[in-house]
Coordinates of C-alpha atoms and ligand atoms in Angstrom, one line a residue:
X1 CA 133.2 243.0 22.8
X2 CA 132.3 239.2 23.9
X3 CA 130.3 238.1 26.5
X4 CA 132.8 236.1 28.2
X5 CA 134.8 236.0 32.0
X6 CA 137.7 235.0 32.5
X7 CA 138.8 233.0 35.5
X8 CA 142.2 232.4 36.6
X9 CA 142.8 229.3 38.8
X10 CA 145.9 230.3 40.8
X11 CA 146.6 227.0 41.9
X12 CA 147.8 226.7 37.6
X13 CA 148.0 229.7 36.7
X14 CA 146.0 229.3 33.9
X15 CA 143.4 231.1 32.8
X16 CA 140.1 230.5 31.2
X17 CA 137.3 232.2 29.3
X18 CA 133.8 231.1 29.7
X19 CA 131.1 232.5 28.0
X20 CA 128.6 234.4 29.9
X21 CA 124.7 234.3 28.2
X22 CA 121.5 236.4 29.5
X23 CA 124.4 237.6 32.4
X24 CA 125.0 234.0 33.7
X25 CA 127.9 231.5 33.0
X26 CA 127.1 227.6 32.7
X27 CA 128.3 225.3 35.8
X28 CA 129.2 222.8 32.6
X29 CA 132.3 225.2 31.6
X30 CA 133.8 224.6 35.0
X31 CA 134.7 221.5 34.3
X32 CA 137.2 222.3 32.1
X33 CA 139.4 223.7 35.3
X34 CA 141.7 221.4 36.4
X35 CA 144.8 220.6 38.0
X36 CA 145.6 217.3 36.8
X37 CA 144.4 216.0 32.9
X38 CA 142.5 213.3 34.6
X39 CA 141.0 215.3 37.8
X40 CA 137.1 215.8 37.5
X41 CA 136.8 219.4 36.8
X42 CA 135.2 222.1 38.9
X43 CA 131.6 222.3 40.2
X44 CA 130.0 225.1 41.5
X45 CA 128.8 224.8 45.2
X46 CA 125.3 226.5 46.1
X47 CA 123.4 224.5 48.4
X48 CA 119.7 226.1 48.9
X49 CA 120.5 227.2 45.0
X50 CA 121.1 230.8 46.8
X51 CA 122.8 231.7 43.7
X52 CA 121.9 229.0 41.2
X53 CA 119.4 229.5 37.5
X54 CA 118.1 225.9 37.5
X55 CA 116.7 226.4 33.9
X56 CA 115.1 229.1 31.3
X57 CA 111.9 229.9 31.9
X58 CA 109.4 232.1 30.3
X59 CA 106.3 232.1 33.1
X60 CA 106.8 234.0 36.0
X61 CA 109.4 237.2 36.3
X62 CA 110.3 238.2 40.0
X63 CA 112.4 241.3 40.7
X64 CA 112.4 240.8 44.8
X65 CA 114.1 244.1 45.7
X66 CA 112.3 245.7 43.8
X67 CA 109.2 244.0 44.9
X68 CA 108.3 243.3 41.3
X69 CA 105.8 240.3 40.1
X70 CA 104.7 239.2 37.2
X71 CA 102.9 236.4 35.2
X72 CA 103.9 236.6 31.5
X73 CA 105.3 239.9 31.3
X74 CA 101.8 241.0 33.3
X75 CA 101.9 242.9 37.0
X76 CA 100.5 240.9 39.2
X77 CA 98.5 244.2 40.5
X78 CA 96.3 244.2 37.4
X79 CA 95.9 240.9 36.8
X80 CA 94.5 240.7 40.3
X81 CA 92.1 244.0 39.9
X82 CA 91.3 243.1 36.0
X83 CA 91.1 239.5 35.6
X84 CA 90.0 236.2 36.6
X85 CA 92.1 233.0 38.4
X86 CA 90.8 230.8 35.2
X87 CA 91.5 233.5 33.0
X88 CA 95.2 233.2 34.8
X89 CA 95.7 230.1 34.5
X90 CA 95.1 230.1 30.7
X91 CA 97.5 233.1 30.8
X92 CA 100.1 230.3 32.6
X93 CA 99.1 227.6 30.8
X94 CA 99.1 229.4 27.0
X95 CA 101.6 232.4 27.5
X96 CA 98.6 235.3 26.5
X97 CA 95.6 236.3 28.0
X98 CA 92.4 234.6 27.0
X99 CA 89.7 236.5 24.7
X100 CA 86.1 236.6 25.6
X101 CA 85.4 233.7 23.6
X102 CA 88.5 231.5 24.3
X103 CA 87.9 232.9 28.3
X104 CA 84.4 230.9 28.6
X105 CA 85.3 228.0 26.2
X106 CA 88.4 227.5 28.7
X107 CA 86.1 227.5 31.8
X108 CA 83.7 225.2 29.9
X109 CA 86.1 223.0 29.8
X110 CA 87.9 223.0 32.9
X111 CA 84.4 222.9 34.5
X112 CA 84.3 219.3 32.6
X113 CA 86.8 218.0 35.0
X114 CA 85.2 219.4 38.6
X115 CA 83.5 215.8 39.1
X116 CA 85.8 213.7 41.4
X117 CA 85.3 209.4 40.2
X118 CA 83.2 208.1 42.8
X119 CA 86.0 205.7 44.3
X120 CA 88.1 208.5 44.9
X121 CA 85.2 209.2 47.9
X122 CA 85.8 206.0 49.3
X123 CA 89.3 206.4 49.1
X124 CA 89.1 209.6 50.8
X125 CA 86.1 208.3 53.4
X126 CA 89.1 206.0 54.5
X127 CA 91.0 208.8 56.7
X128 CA 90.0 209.8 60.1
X129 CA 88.0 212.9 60.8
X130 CA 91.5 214.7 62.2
X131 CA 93.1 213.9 58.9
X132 CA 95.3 216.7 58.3
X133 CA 93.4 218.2 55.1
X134 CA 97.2 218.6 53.3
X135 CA 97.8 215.2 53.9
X136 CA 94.2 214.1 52.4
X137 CA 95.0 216.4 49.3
X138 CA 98.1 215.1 48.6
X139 CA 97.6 211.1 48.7
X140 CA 93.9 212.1 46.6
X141 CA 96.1 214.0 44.1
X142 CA 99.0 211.0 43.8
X143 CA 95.9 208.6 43.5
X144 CA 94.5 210.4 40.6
X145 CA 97.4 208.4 38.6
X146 CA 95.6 205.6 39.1
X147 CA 92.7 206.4 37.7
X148 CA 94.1 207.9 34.6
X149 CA 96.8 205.7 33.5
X150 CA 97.5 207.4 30.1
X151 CA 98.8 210.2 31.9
X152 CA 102.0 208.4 32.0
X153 CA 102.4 209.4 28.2
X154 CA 103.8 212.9 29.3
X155 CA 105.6 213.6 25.8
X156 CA 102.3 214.3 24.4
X157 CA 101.3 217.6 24.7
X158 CA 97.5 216.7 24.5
X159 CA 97.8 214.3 27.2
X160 CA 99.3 217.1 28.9
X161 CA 97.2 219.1 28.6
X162 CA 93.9 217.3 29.8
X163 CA 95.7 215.9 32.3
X164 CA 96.3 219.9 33.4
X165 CA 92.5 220.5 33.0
X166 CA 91.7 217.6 34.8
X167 CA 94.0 219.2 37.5
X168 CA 92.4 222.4 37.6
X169 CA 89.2 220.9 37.5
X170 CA 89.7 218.6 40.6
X171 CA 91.7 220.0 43.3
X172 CA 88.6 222.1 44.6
X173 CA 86.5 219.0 44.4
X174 CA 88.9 217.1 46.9
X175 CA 89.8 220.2 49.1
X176 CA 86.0 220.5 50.0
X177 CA 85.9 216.5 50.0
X178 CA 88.8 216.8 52.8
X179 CA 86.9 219.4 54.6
X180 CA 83.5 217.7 54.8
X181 CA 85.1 214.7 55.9
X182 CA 86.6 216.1 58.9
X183 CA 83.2 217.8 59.5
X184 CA 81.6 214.0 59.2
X185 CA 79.5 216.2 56.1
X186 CA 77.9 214.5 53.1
X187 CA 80.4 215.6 50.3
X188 CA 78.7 218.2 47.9
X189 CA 78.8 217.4 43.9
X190 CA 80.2 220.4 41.7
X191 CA 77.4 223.2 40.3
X192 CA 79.4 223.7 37.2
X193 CA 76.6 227.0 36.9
X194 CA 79.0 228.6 39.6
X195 CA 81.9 230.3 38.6
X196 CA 85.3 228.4 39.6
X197 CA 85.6 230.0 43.6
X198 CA 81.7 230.2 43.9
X199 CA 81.6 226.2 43.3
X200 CA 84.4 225.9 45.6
X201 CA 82.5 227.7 48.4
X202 CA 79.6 225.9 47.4
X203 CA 81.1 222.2 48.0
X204 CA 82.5 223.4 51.2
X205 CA 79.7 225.3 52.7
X206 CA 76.2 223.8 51.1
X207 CA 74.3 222.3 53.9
X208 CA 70.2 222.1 53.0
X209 CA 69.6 224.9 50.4
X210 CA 68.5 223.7 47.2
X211 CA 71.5 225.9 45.8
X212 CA 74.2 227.5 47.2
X213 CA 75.0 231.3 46.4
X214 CA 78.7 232.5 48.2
X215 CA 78.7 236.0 48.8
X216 CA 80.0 237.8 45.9
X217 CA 82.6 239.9 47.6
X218 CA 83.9 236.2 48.9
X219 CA 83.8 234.9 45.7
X220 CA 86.0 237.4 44.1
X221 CA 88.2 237.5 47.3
X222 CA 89.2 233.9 47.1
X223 CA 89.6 234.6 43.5
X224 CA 92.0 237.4 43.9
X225 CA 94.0 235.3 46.7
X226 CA 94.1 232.4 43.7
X227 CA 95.7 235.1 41.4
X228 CA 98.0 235.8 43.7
X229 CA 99.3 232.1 44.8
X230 CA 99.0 230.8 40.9
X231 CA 102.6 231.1 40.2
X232 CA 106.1 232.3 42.2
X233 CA 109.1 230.9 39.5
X234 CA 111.3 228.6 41.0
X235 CA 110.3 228.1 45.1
X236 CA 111.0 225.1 46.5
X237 CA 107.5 223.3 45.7
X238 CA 108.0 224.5 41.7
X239 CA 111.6 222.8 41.7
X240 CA 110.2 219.9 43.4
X241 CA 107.3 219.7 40.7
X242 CA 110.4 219.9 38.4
X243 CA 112.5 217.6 40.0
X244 CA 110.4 214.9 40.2
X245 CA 108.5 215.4 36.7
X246 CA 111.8 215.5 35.0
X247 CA 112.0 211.5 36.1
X248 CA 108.6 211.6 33.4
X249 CA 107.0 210.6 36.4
X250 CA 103.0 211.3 35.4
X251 CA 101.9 214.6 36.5
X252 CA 99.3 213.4 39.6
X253 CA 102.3 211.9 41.2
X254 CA 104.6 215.2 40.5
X255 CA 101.8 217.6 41.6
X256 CA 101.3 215.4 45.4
X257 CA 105.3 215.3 45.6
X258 CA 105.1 219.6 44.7
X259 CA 102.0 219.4 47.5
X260 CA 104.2 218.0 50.2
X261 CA 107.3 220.4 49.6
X262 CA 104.5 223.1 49.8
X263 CA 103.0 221.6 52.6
X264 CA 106.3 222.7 55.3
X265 CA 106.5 225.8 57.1
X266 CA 108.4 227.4 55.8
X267 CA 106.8 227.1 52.2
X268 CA 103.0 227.1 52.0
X269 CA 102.6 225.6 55.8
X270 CA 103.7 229.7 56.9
X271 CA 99.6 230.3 56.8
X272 CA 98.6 227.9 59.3
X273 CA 102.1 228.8 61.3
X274 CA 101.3 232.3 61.2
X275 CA 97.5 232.2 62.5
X276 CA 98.9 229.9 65.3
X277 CA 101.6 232.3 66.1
X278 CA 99.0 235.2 65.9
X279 CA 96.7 233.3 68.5
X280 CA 99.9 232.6 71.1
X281 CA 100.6 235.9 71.3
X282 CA 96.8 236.4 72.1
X283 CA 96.8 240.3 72.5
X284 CA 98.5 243.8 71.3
X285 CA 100.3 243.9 74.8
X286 CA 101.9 240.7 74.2
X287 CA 103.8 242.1 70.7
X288 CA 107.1 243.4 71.4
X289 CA 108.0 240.4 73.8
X290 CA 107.5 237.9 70.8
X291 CA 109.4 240.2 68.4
X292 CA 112.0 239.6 71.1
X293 CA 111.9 236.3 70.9
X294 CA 112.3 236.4 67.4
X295 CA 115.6 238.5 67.5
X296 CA 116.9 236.5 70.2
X297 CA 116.7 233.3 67.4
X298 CA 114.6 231.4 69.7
X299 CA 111.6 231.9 67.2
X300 CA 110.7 232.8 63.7
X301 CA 108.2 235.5 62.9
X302 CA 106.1 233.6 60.4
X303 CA 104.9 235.6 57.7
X304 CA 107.3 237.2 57.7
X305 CA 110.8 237.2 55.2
X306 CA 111.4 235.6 51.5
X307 CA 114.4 233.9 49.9
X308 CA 113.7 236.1 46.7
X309 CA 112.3 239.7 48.2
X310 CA 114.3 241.9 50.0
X311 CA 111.4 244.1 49.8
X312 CA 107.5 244.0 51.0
X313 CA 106.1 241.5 48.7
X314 CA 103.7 242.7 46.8
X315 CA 101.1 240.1 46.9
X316 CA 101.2 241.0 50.5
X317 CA 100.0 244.2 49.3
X318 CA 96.9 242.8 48.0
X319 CA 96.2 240.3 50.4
X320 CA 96.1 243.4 53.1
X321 CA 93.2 245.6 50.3
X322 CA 91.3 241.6 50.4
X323 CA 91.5 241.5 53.6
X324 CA 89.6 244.9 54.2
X325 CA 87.1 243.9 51.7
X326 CA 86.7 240.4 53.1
X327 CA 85.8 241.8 57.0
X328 CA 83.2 244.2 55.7
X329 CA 81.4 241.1 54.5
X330 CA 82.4 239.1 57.5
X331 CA 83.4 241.6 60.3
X332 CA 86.6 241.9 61.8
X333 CA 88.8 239.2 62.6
X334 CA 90.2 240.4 66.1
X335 CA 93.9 238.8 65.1
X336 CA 94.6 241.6 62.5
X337 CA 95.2 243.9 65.5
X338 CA 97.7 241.7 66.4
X339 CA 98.9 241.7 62.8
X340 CA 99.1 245.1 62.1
X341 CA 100.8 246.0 65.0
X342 CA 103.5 243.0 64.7
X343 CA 104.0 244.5 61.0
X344 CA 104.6 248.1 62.7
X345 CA 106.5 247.0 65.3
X346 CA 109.0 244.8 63.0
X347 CA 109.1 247.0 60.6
X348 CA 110.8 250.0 62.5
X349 CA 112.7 247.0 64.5
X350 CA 116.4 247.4 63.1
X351 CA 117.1 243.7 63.4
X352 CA 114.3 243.5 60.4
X353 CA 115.4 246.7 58.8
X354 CA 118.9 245.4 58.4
X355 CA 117.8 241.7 57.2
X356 CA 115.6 243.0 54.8
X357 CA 112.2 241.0 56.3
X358 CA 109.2 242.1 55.1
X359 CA 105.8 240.7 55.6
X360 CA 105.1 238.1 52.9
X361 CA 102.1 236.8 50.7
X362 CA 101.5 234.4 54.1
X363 CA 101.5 237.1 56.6
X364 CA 97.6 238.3 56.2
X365 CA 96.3 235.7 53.8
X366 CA 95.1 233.2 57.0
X367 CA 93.3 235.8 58.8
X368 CA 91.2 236.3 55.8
X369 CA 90.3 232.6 55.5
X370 CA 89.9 232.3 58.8
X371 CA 87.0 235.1 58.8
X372 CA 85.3 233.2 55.9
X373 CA 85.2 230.0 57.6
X374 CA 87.9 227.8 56.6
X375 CA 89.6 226.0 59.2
X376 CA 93.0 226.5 60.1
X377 CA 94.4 223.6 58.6
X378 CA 93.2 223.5 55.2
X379 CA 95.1 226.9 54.6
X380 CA 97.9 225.4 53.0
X381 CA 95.4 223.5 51.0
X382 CA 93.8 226.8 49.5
X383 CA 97.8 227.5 48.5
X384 CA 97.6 223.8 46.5
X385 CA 94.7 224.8 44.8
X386 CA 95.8 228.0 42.9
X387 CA 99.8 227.2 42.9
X388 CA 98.8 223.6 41.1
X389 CA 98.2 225.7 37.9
X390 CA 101.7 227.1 38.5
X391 CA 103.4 223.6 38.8
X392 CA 101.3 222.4 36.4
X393 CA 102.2 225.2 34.0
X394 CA 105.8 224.6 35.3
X395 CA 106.0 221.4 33.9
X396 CA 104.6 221.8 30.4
X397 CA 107.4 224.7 29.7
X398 CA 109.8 221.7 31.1
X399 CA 108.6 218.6 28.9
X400 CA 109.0 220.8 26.1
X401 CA 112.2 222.4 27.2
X402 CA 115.2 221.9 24.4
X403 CA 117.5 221.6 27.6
X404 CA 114.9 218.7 29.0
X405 CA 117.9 216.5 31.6
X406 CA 116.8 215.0 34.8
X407 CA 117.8 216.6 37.4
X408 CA 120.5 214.8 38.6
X409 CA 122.6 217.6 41.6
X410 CA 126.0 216.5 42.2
X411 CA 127.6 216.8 45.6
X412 CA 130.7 217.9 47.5
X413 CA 131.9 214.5 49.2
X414 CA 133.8 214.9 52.3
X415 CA 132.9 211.5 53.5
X416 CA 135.0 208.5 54.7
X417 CA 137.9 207.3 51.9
X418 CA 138.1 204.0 50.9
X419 CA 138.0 201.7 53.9
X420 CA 137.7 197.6 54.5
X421 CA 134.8 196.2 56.6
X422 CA 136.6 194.8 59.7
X423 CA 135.8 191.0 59.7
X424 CA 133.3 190.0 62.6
X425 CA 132.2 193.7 62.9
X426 CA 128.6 192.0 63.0
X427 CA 127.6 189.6 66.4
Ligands
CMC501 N1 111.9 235.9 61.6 C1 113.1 236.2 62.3 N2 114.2 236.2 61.6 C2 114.3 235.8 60.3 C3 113.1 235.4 59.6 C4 111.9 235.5 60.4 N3 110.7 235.2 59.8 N4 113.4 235.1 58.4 C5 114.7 235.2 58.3 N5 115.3 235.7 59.5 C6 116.6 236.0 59.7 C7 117.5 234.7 59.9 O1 117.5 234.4 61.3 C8 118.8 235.2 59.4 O2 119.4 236.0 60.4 P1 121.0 235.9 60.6 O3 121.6 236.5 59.3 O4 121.3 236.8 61.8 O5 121.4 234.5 60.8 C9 118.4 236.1 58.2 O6 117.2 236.6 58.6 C10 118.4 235.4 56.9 O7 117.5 234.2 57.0 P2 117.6 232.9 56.2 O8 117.0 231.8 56.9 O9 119.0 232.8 55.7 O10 116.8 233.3 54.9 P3 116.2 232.3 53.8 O11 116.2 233.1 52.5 O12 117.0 231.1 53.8 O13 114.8 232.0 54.3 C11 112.4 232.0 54.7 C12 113.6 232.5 53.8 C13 111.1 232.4 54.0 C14 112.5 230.5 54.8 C15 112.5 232.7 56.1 O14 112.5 234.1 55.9 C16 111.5 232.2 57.1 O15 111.6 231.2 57.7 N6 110.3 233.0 57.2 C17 109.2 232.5 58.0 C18 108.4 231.5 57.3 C19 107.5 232.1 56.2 O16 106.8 233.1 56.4 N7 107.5 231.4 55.0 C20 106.7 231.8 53.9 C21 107.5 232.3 52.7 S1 106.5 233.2 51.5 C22 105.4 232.0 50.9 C23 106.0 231.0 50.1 O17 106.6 231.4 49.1 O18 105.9 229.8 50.5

């Protein structure tokens, strides 16, 4: 038996087979269906790409009803109880887990890249103190091209490559940068002794200490909620990253253009939205009249819902075991009452129920950073960070991808026809 569908355009009458591969049919065969020999063809209409594969990939496999994740065939559960974000990112990067030896070679050398070149400080010193941290990150990250111009030889996959370590390397470096410019801070150089989060804290926390140790239940916190954000298949900032790499724009430039997709609401911006939302409502008592709120339409429950799950995400999951962990260190941060009881309330709300909303890997992850000290703004920056390796892994599969086009969308034109510009429309 083939794999094929047959369509039948009734406006013809005739009937067409297309073949159907890994249970999907190509747009391209549509274009066969016509009604005259010189019509264009049929395209398929999916804006959002509800319904639409926009290439193979081999990285990240998301079942979201059955609130399945994982990263090269691994759940995300035990790569988040049994390995390290580095470790991950090779994973990303390489398609198999690292061995010991490979492991701390790989960190060796992605520690090479933590130092920032010292105009980028300048560069950065040039924003005001109420910069918004996501804006810093992504104009730092586009100006990186600059400073590395053979990046633009993207159909080497050794340039690639160190321009991926570089990547990894840096983003810490000019998230802490961002911060301890707002803070009117010295900046703190990398301790490349540290591990990969516990230099992170390091640069954003050292003041006077000769050396700087995070608490190691922090450390391996942040490190968990790296795991979890490294990679999520094809979200709005990944297709971005795709989008505008498959131009062969240089990577620096593709990751700030990923960065600003990332940087909305309803992306990577839900963090901050949610920790805003959590402090309006103020108080327990205050709950059901914002759920309200939120089935009358006249807000969104941030935090809450996904285009992919239909289920409780299960990075979510994770983020909730962190967060216990985290506020034993820390103490309690008061919003998760709030939280929890939104998350009860919704979830036994039948206008939820019945749209399938579910907190999502947003929903807790800001009250945790909040209770370690990060300000509410740089959240979305502590998404760029881990979710970098994701684009950048992202685009490597893409530059070497036998399908490589740019992406090029076509549209459904219901526009003006052909009309003449009235003479003397201008005064
Ligand atoms: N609160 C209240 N109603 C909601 C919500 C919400 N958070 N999310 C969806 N709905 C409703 C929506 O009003 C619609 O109802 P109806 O069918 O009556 O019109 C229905 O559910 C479907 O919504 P949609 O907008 O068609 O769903 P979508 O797949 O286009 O949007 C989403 C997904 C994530 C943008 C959306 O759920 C949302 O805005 N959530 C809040 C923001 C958020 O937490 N974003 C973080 C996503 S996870 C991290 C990441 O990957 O970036």
């Amino acid at each position: 038996m083939s794999d094929t569908l047959t369509i039948k355009d009734n406006r013809t009458g005739k009937e067409y087979d297309v073949d159907i591969v890994d249970g999907n049919i190509s747009a391209m065969q549509l274009r066969q269906i016509k009604v005259q020999d010189d019509d264009f063809g049929m395209m398929s209409y999916d804006p959002g790409y509800l319904n639409t594969a926009s290439c193979t990939s081999r990285i990240t496999d998301l079942h979201g009803s059955k609130g399945i994740l994982r990263y090269r065939g691994y759940p995300i559960e035990q790569l988040a109880a049994k390995s390290n974000f580095l470790d991950v990112v090779y994973l990303l990067f390489n398609g198999e887990l690292p061995n010991k030896t490979e492991s701390q070679a790989w960190a060796e050398r992605i520690t090479h890249h933590t130092m920032l070149h010292e105009k980028t400080k300048k560069l950065m010193s040039g924003f005001n103190y109420d910069a918004h941290p996501m804006g810093v990150f992504i104009s730092t990250v586009a100006a990186l091209s600059t400073f590395y111009p053979e990046s633009k030889d993207v159909d080497d996959a050794e340039v690639r490559m160190l321009q991926a370590c570089r990547l990894i390397g840096k983003t810490p470096t000019i998230a802490s940068y961002a911060y301890r410019n707002s803070r009117g801070l010295p900046y703190i150089y990398p301790d490349n002794e540290l591990s990969y989060t516990g230099n992170f804290l390091n640069m954003m926390y050292r003041m006077v200490e000769p050396r700087y140790q995070a608490h190691p239940a922090l450390e391996r916190a942040l490190d968990v909620l790296f795991i979890l954000h490294a990679d999520h298949e094809q979200n709005c900032s990944t297709s971005a990253m795709r989008n505008i790499a498959s131009s062969k724009a240089d990577p620096y430039v593709s990751v700030a253009g990923a960065a600003a997709a990332l940087y909305g609401p309803s992306h990577g911006g839900a963090n901050e939205a949610v920790l805003n939302m959590l402090r309006e409502i103020g108080d327990i008592k205050n709950v059901p009249a914002y759920v309200d709120k939120c089935k009358d339409g006249e807000l969104r429950l941030m935090g809450f819902g996904h285009r992919v799950y239909k289920n409780y995400d299960p990075r979510a999951r994770i983020v909730k075991d962190v967060a216990d962990e985290v506020f034993e260190v820390t103490g309690k941060n008061p919003l998760i009452d709030v939280a929890m009881e939104l998350e009860r309330i919704a979830l036994e709300d039948e206008y939820f129920v019945k749209r399938n909303l579910y907190p999502n890997v947003d929903f807790y992850s800001g009250l945790i950073y909040e209770a370690m000290g990060f300000p509410m703004e740089a959240f979305t920056v502590l998404f760029a960070i881990p979710r970098t390796a994701g684009w950048l892994s992202q685009w490597m599969e893409l530059m070497d991808d036998p399908e490589f086009r740019i992406t090029r969308p076509r549209q459904n034109y219901q526009g003006q026809g052909a009309r003449d510009v009235p003479d003397g429309y201008a005064s």
